[in-house]
Every structure is written in C-alpha cells, then in structure tokens.
XYZ file of C-alpha atoms in Angstrom:
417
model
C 0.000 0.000 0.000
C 1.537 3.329 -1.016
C 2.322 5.743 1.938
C 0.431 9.263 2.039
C 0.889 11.469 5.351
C -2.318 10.906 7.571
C -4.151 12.100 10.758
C -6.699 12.751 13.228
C -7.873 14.327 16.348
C -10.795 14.820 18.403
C -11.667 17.588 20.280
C -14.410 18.240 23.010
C -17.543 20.506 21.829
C -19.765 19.345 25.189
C -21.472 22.207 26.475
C -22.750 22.799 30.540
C -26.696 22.179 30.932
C -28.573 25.033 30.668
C -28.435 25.682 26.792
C -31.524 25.649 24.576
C -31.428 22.250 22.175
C -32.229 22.456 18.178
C -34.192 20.653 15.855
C -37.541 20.414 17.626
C -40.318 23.190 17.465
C -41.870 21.306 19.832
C -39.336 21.137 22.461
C -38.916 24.881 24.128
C -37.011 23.730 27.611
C -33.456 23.804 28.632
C -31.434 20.788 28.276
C -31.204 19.328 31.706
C -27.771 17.089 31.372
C -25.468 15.541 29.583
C -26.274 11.478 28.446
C -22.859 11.631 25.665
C -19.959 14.406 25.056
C -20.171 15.742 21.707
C -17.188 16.464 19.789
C -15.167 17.701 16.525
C -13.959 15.187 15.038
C -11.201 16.000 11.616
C -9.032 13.374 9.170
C -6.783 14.808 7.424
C -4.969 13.453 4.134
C -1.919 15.320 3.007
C -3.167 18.654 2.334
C -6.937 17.798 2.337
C -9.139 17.465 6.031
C -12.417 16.754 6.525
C -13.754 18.128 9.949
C -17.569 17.047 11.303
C -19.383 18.607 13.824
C -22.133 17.263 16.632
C -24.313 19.792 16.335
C -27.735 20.380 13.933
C -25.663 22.204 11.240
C -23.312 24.572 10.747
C -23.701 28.306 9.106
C -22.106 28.834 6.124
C -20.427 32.084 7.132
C -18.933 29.537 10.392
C -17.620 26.904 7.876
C -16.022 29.034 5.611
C -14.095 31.000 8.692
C -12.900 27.805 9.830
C -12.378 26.668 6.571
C -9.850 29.973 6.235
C -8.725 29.519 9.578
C -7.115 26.397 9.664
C -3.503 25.554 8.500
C -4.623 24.180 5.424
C -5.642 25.931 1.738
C -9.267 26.595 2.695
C -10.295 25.013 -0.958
C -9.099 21.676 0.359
C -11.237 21.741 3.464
C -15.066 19.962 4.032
C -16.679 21.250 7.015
C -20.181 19.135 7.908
C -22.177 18.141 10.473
C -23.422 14.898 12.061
C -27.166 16.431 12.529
C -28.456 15.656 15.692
C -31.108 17.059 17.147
C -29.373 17.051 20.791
C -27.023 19.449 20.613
C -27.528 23.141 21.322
C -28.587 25.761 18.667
C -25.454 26.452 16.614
C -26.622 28.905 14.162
C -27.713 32.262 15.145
C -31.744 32.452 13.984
C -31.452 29.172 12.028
C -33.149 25.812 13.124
C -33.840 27.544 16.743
C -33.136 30.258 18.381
C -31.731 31.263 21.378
C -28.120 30.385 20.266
C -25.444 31.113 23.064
C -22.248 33.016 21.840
C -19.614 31.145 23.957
C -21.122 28.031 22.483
C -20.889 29.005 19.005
C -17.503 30.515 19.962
C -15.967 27.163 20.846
C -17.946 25.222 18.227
C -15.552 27.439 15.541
C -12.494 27.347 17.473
C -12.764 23.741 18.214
C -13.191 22.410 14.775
C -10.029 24.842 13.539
C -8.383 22.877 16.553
C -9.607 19.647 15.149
C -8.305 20.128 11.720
C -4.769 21.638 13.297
C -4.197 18.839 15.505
C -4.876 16.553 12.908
C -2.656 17.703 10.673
C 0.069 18.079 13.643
C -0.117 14.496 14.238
C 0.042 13.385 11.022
C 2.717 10.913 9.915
C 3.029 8.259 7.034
C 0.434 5.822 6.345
C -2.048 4.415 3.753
C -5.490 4.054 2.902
C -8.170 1.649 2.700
C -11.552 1.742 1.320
C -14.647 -0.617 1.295
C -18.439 -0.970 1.215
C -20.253 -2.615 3.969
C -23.649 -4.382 4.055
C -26.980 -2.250 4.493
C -27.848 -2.060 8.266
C -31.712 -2.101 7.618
C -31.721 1.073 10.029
C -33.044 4.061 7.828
C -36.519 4.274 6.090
C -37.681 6.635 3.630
C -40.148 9.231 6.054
C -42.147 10.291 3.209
C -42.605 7.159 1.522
C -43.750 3.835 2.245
C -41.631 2.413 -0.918
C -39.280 5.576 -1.193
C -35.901 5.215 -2.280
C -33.100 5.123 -0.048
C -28.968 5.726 -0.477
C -28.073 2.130 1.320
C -24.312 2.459 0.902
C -22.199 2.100 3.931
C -18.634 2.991 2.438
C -15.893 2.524 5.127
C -12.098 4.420 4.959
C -9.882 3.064 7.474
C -6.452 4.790 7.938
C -2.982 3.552 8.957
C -0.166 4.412 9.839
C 3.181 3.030 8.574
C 3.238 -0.123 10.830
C -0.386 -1.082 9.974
C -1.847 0.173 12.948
C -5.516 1.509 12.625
C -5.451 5.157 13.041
C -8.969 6.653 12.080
C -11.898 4.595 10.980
C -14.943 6.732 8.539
C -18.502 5.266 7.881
C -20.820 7.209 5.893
C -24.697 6.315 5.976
C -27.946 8.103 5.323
C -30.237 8.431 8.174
C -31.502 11.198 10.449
C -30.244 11.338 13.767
C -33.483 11.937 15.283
C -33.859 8.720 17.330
C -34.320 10.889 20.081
C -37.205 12.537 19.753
C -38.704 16.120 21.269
C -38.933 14.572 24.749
C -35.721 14.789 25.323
C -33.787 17.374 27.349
C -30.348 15.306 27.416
C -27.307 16.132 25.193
C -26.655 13.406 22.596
C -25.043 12.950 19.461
C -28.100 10.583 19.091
C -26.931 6.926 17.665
C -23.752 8.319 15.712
C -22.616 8.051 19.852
C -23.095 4.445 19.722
C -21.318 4.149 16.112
C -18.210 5.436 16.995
C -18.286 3.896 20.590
C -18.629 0.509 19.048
C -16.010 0.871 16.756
C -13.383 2.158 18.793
C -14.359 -0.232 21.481
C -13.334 -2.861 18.633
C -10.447 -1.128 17.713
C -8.620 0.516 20.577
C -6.364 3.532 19.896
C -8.115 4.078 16.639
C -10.629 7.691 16.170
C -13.684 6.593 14.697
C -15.659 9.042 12.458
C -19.403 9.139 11.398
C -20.357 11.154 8.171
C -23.968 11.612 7.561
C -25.043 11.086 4.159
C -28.275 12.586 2.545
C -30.611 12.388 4.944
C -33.546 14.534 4.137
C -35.883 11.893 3.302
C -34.957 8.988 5.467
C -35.086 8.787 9.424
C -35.890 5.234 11.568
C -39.492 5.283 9.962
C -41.579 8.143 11.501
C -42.919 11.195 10.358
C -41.577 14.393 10.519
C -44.695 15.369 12.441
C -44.239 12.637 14.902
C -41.662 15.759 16.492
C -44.027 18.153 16.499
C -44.979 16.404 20.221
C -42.843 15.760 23.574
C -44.871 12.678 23.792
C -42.486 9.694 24.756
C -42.269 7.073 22.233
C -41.104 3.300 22.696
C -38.893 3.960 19.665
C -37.270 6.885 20.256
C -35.160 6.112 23.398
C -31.579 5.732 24.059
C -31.739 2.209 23.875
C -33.234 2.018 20.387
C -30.333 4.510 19.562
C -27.693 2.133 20.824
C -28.805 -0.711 18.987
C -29.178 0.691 15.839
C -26.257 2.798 16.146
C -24.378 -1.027 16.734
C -25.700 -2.152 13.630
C -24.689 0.167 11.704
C -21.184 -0.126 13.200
C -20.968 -4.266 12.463
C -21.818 -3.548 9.152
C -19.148 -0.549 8.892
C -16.556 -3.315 10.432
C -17.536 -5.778 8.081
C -16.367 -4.140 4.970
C -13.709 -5.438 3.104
C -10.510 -3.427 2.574
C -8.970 -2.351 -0.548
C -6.274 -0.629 -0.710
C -6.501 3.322 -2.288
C -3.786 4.989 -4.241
C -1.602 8.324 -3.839
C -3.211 10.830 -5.866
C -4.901 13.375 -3.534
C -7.408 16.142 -5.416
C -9.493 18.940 -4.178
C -11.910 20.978 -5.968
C -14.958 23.061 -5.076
C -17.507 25.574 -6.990
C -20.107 28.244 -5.297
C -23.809 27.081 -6.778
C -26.414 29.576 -6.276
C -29.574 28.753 -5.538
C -33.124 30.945 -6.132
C -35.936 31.289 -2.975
C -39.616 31.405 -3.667
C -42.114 32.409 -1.052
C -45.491 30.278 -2.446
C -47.203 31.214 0.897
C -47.994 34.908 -0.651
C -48.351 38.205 1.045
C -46.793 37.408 4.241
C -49.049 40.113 6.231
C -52.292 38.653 5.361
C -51.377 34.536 6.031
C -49.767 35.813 9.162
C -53.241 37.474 10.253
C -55.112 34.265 8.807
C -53.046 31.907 11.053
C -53.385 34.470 14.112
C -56.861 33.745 13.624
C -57.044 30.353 13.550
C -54.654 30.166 16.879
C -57.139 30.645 19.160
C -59.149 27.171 18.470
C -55.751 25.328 17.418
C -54.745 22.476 19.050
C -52.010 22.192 21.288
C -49.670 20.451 18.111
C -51.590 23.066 15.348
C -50.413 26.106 18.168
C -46.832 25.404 18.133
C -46.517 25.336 14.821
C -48.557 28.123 14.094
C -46.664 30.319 16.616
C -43.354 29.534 14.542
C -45.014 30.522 11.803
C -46.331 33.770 12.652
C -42.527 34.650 13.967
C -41.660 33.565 10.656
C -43.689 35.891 9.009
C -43.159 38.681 11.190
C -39.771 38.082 10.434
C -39.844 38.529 6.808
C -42.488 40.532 5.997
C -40.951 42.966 3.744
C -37.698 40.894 2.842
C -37.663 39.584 -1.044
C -36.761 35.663 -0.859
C -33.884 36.297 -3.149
C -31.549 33.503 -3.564
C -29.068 31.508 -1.359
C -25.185 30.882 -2.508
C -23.884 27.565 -1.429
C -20.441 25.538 -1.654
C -19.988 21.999 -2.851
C -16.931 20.634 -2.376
C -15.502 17.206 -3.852
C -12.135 15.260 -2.710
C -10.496 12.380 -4.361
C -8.461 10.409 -1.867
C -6.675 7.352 -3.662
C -9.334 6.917 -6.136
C -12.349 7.128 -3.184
C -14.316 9.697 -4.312
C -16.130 12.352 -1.110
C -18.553 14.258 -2.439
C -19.987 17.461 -0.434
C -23.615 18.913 -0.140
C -24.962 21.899 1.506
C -28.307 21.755 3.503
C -30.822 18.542 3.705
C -30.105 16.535 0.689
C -32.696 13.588 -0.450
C -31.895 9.803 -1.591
C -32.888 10.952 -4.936
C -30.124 13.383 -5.165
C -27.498 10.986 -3.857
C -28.160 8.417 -6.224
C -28.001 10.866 -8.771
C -24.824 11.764 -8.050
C -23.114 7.820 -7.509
C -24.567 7.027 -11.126
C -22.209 9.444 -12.207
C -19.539 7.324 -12.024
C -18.712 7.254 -8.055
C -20.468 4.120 -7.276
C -21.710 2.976 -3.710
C -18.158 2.974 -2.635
C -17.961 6.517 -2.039
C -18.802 9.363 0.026
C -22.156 11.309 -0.534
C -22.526 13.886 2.510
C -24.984 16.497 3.180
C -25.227 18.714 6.388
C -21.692 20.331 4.403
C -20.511 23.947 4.322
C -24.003 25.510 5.226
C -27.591 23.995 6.485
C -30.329 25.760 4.820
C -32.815 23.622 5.333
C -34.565 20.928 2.976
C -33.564 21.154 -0.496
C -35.535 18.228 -2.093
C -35.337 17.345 -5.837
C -37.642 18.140 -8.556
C -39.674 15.277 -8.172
C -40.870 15.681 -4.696
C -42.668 19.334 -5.317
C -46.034 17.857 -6.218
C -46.079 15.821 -2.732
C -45.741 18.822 -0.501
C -45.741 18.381 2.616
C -43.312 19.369 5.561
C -40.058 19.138 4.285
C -40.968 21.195 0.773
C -43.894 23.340 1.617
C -43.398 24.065 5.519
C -39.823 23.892 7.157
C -38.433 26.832 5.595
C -40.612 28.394 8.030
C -39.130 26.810 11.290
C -35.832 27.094 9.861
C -35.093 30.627 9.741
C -35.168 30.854 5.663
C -36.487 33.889 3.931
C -38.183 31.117 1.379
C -38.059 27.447 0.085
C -35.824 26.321 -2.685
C -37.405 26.468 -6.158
C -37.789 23.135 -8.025
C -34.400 22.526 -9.210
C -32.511 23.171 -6.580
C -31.110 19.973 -5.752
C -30.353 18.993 -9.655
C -28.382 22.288 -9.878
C -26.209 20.805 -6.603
C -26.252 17.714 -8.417
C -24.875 19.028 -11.615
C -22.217 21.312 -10.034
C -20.442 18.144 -7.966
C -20.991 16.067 -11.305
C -19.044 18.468 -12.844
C -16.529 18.589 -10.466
C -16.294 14.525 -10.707
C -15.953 14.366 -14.445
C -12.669 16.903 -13.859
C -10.573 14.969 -11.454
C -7.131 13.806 -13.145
C-alpha cells in the first residue's frame, strides 16, 4: 500500500446544561444534562481534512471562517455536520433560536483545533476503502416504498506499521432517534457508532459522516416531532442498537487498498428562494386567527409561523449561494452537499460514475434547510412546503434546486485527473 501522510484528532464541543437544544419546534425547555460528550472530530490526508461537527448544522459564514482559519488551503477543506437534534442551537436564527455566543464561539475554534491537531499528528500511512452491508436502520419518512442511499462505504487509515489510526462510515439516516422529549445532550446513535467501533479497535478515532438524509429517518414522520410525547422507539436504547448495527456492518467491509493521488476541488452554486405562501401580512393574520381554536400540536406550529412571518415581511426571498466541495483520496471519491439533501439526489450523483463505494454527505458547508429534488414538489408536505418556516429561511428552494447541486459536484467529478 503506497504511503500518504495521515491524521486525526478529536476535540471536546460538550457544552454545561442550561443551553436551549435544536431541531424540535416542539421542544422549548433547557437541556437538563449531559447522556454523551459531543465532539469535533477531523481526518486529514496530506493537504486535504475533513472536519464534522455534533451539532444540527453549521452556518455557512462559520464553515467558511474555519475553513480559512485552519492551517490548510481553505479550498481543500469539508466542514459538515453529524445532525443531531441534541445538541444546542449552533446557528444564530437558524433551526432555533436562542443560540449562546460562547457556544458558538468554541464550536468554531474547536473544529479549527480539530483540523490543526490533525494535521500536527500526522505521519506516514495508507489508505483503505470498502463498502459494507446495508444495516436495515433508515426508512424513507415520506414514503412507504421511497428510495433510499443504502451504501455504507468505510475508509480506514494507517499508519506506517499497519496500525488503525482513524476509521470513517458514511450512511444516510436522520439522527433523530431521540425525539422532542428529550432534554439530554446526545449525538443521538452516531454516539453508539463510533463507541462501538473504537471499542473494537482501541487507539483508533472513529468518524461518522452523515449522508443525505432529508428523506430517510428510523421510519416516523416528521410530524411525529411536532410532540414531547415519549415514544417506545425513540429512546436511548433504540439509539444504541441501531447505532451497533450500523457499526458491524461498517466493520464488516472489506478493505482495498486506495492509491496516492490526492485532489481537491470546489464551486459556489447559487440557488433561487420562492415564497409560495404569498403576502406574508395577510397569512400571518389568517393563522393568528385560527390560533385561538388550534390544538395544542396546530399552536406550536402556528406560533413559529407567525414569527416567521413577522420576520420577513418585507424581505424579497432572493436567492441563497452555497459551496460543494468534492475530494479524491486514492481513487475514493467524497462528495460534499450543503443543507438537507434527499436519496434521490445521492443516487443521482453515484450514477455518475462514483459508485456505492464513495462518500455522498450532506449537512456540508451551510444547512439551509430541505432542499428536495424536482420530483418531490407535487407531494408537498413538511419538508418542501413548511420547514423553511421553522428554519429561519427567507423562502423554500425552487424546483431545481437539488439537480443544480447535483450538476455542479458532477461536474466537479468528471474533472478529477
């Protein structure tokens, strides 16, 4: 296997209790403890990192500082996040409010750390790639037979003598096992992931990439969060044993060994809003209206959505710039998405040429909220006609979105030497 210069690092992103959680309009109360630590987690590959977050997203204005931040070119640098929905708001007015500066302080500094320490630790070593079996964990939400991105492509790194150094699994499923209800921190079942695998593999960093996720969760609805109702799925237990099988089946891939030839490229997409909902001062006074009968689900969501209008009232949607990013590491191709990318999208992209044995990941260099494809428009529902609302988005993407994203990384594929 031919030697490249490799590393990783973790570094601590666990906040005190106290801090207002994100992802759940439902769920208004402090988080009471801590169940897991979250972290930043970077690998870095000669002059090329990848650094993921435990938080619900990142802004795109915080991933390109850290991006420009770190020791490395900042074209060679993803920046993504694992998407739970228990960590603390880490956007300022974006999915939540309420975000705390020193929070959003350290998130920055710590992933810059991440990607330094990395690199300072990095020494000769080689690369392996391989494809694991589906887990069976994720379902399409919107769907009963939706399609789903199944791949579980595996990296494992190591250093000159064959020890393991960093371990990577990419797979596409919301991290929303816990649901509303809870007031814990968690990275949700990417906890139980990496715990399994570097309980398998001591001394090694194990890293969880979320792929496209916008469609696909354990199998319920996204209005099953708009309630802190407890449900029998949606427990820390559940999220340990799925996490576990989706960490056999990462272990279980085979290995193959990856080549030299490191390559970087990126390209700014922009991206047009739409507001469908009309003038924003009269829906605003029709949904004031129907608050007082609502029931108690109808009432939170209508009091997001008269914020929301409030808000914006006045502001043209205008359009939304975004980065996608694409890294060739010894022939395994990582691909990079901004905001909440469906299966359609992914698969899209790996009959390009990529394959299953590759990295698709969403939750990169910006969350934005939903950007579904084309094809999903004449459904509706939450994630195309609603969630731009909770979000913090002046407007939802217009159809087309998601192929332009599509296209751009394509493009970026067909280029590599």
């Amino acid at each position: 296997m031919v030697s490249l210069q490799l590393g990783a690092a973790v570094i601590g992103i666990t906040p005190e209790p106290g801090l207002l959680l994100a992802g759940f309009a439902a769920r208004n109360a402090a988080s009471t403890g801590i169940h897991d630590p979250l972290s930043a987690r970077a690998v870095v590959v000669n002059d090329t990192a990848i650094v993921v977050a435990d938080v619900i997203g990142l802004h795109e204005d915080m991933a390109r500082r850290i991006r420009e931040r770190c020791a490395l070119p900042a074209s060679n640098v993803i920046v993504c996040a694992t998407h739970t929905h228990g960590a603390p708001v880490s956007m300022p007015d974006r999915l939540g409010f309420g975000a705390d500066p020193q929070f959003l302080e350290k998130l920055e500094d710590s992933c810059v750390l991440a990607i330094d320490t990395a690199l300072a630790n990095a020494g000769a070593g080689s690369l392996t790639y391989g494809l694991g079996n589906d887990p069976d964990v994720a379902r399409n939400r919107r769907h009963a037979d939706g399609l789903l991105d199944r791949a579980v492509p595996v990296l494992r790194l190591r250093d000159s003598s064959g020890t393991l150094v960093a371990f990577i699994v990419s797979y596409a499923c919301h991290p929303t096992v816990l649901g509303a209800d809870n007031l814990l921190v968690t990275a949700d079942f990417p906890h139980y992931v990496r715990q399994r695998i570097e309980a398998e593999n001591p001394g090694a960093i194990a890293i969880y990439l979320n792929a496209c996720t916008g469609d696909a969760n354990i199998g319920h609805t996204a209005q099953a969060s708009w309630s802190t109702a407890a449900n029998a799925n949606r427990t820390f237990e559940n999220a340990r044993r799925l996490g576990d099988l989706i960490a056999v089946a990462a272990m279980a891939a085979p290995e193959t060994p990856a080549g030299n030839a490191v390559h970087a490229a990126d390209l700014e997409v922009e991206l047009r809003l739409e507001r469908r909902e009309g003038d924003l001062a009269l829906v605003s006074s029709a949904w004031q209206a129907e608050l007082a009968g609502a029931d108690a689900t109808r009432k939170i969501l209508l009091e997001h959505w008269i914020a929301w209008a409030g808000r914006f009232e006045g502001v043209a949607p205008g359009s939304w710039s975004g980065r996608v990013a694409f890294l060739d590491w010894g022939g395994f191709p990582i691909v990079a998405l901004p905001g909440e990318i469906f299966a359609e999208t992914a698969l899209k992209v790996r009959s390009s040429g990529m394959g299953e044995t590759g990295f698709v990941l969403s939750y990169a260099e910006g969350t934005p909220g939903y950007i579904p494809p084309r094809s999903e428009y004449s459904s509706g529902g939450y994630e195309v006609d609603e969630a731009h609302r909770f979000i913090g988005m002046p407007g939802s993407f217009v159809a087309g979105s998601a192929e332009r994203l599509a296209d751009g990384v394509i493009s970026l594929i067909a280029q590599r030497p």
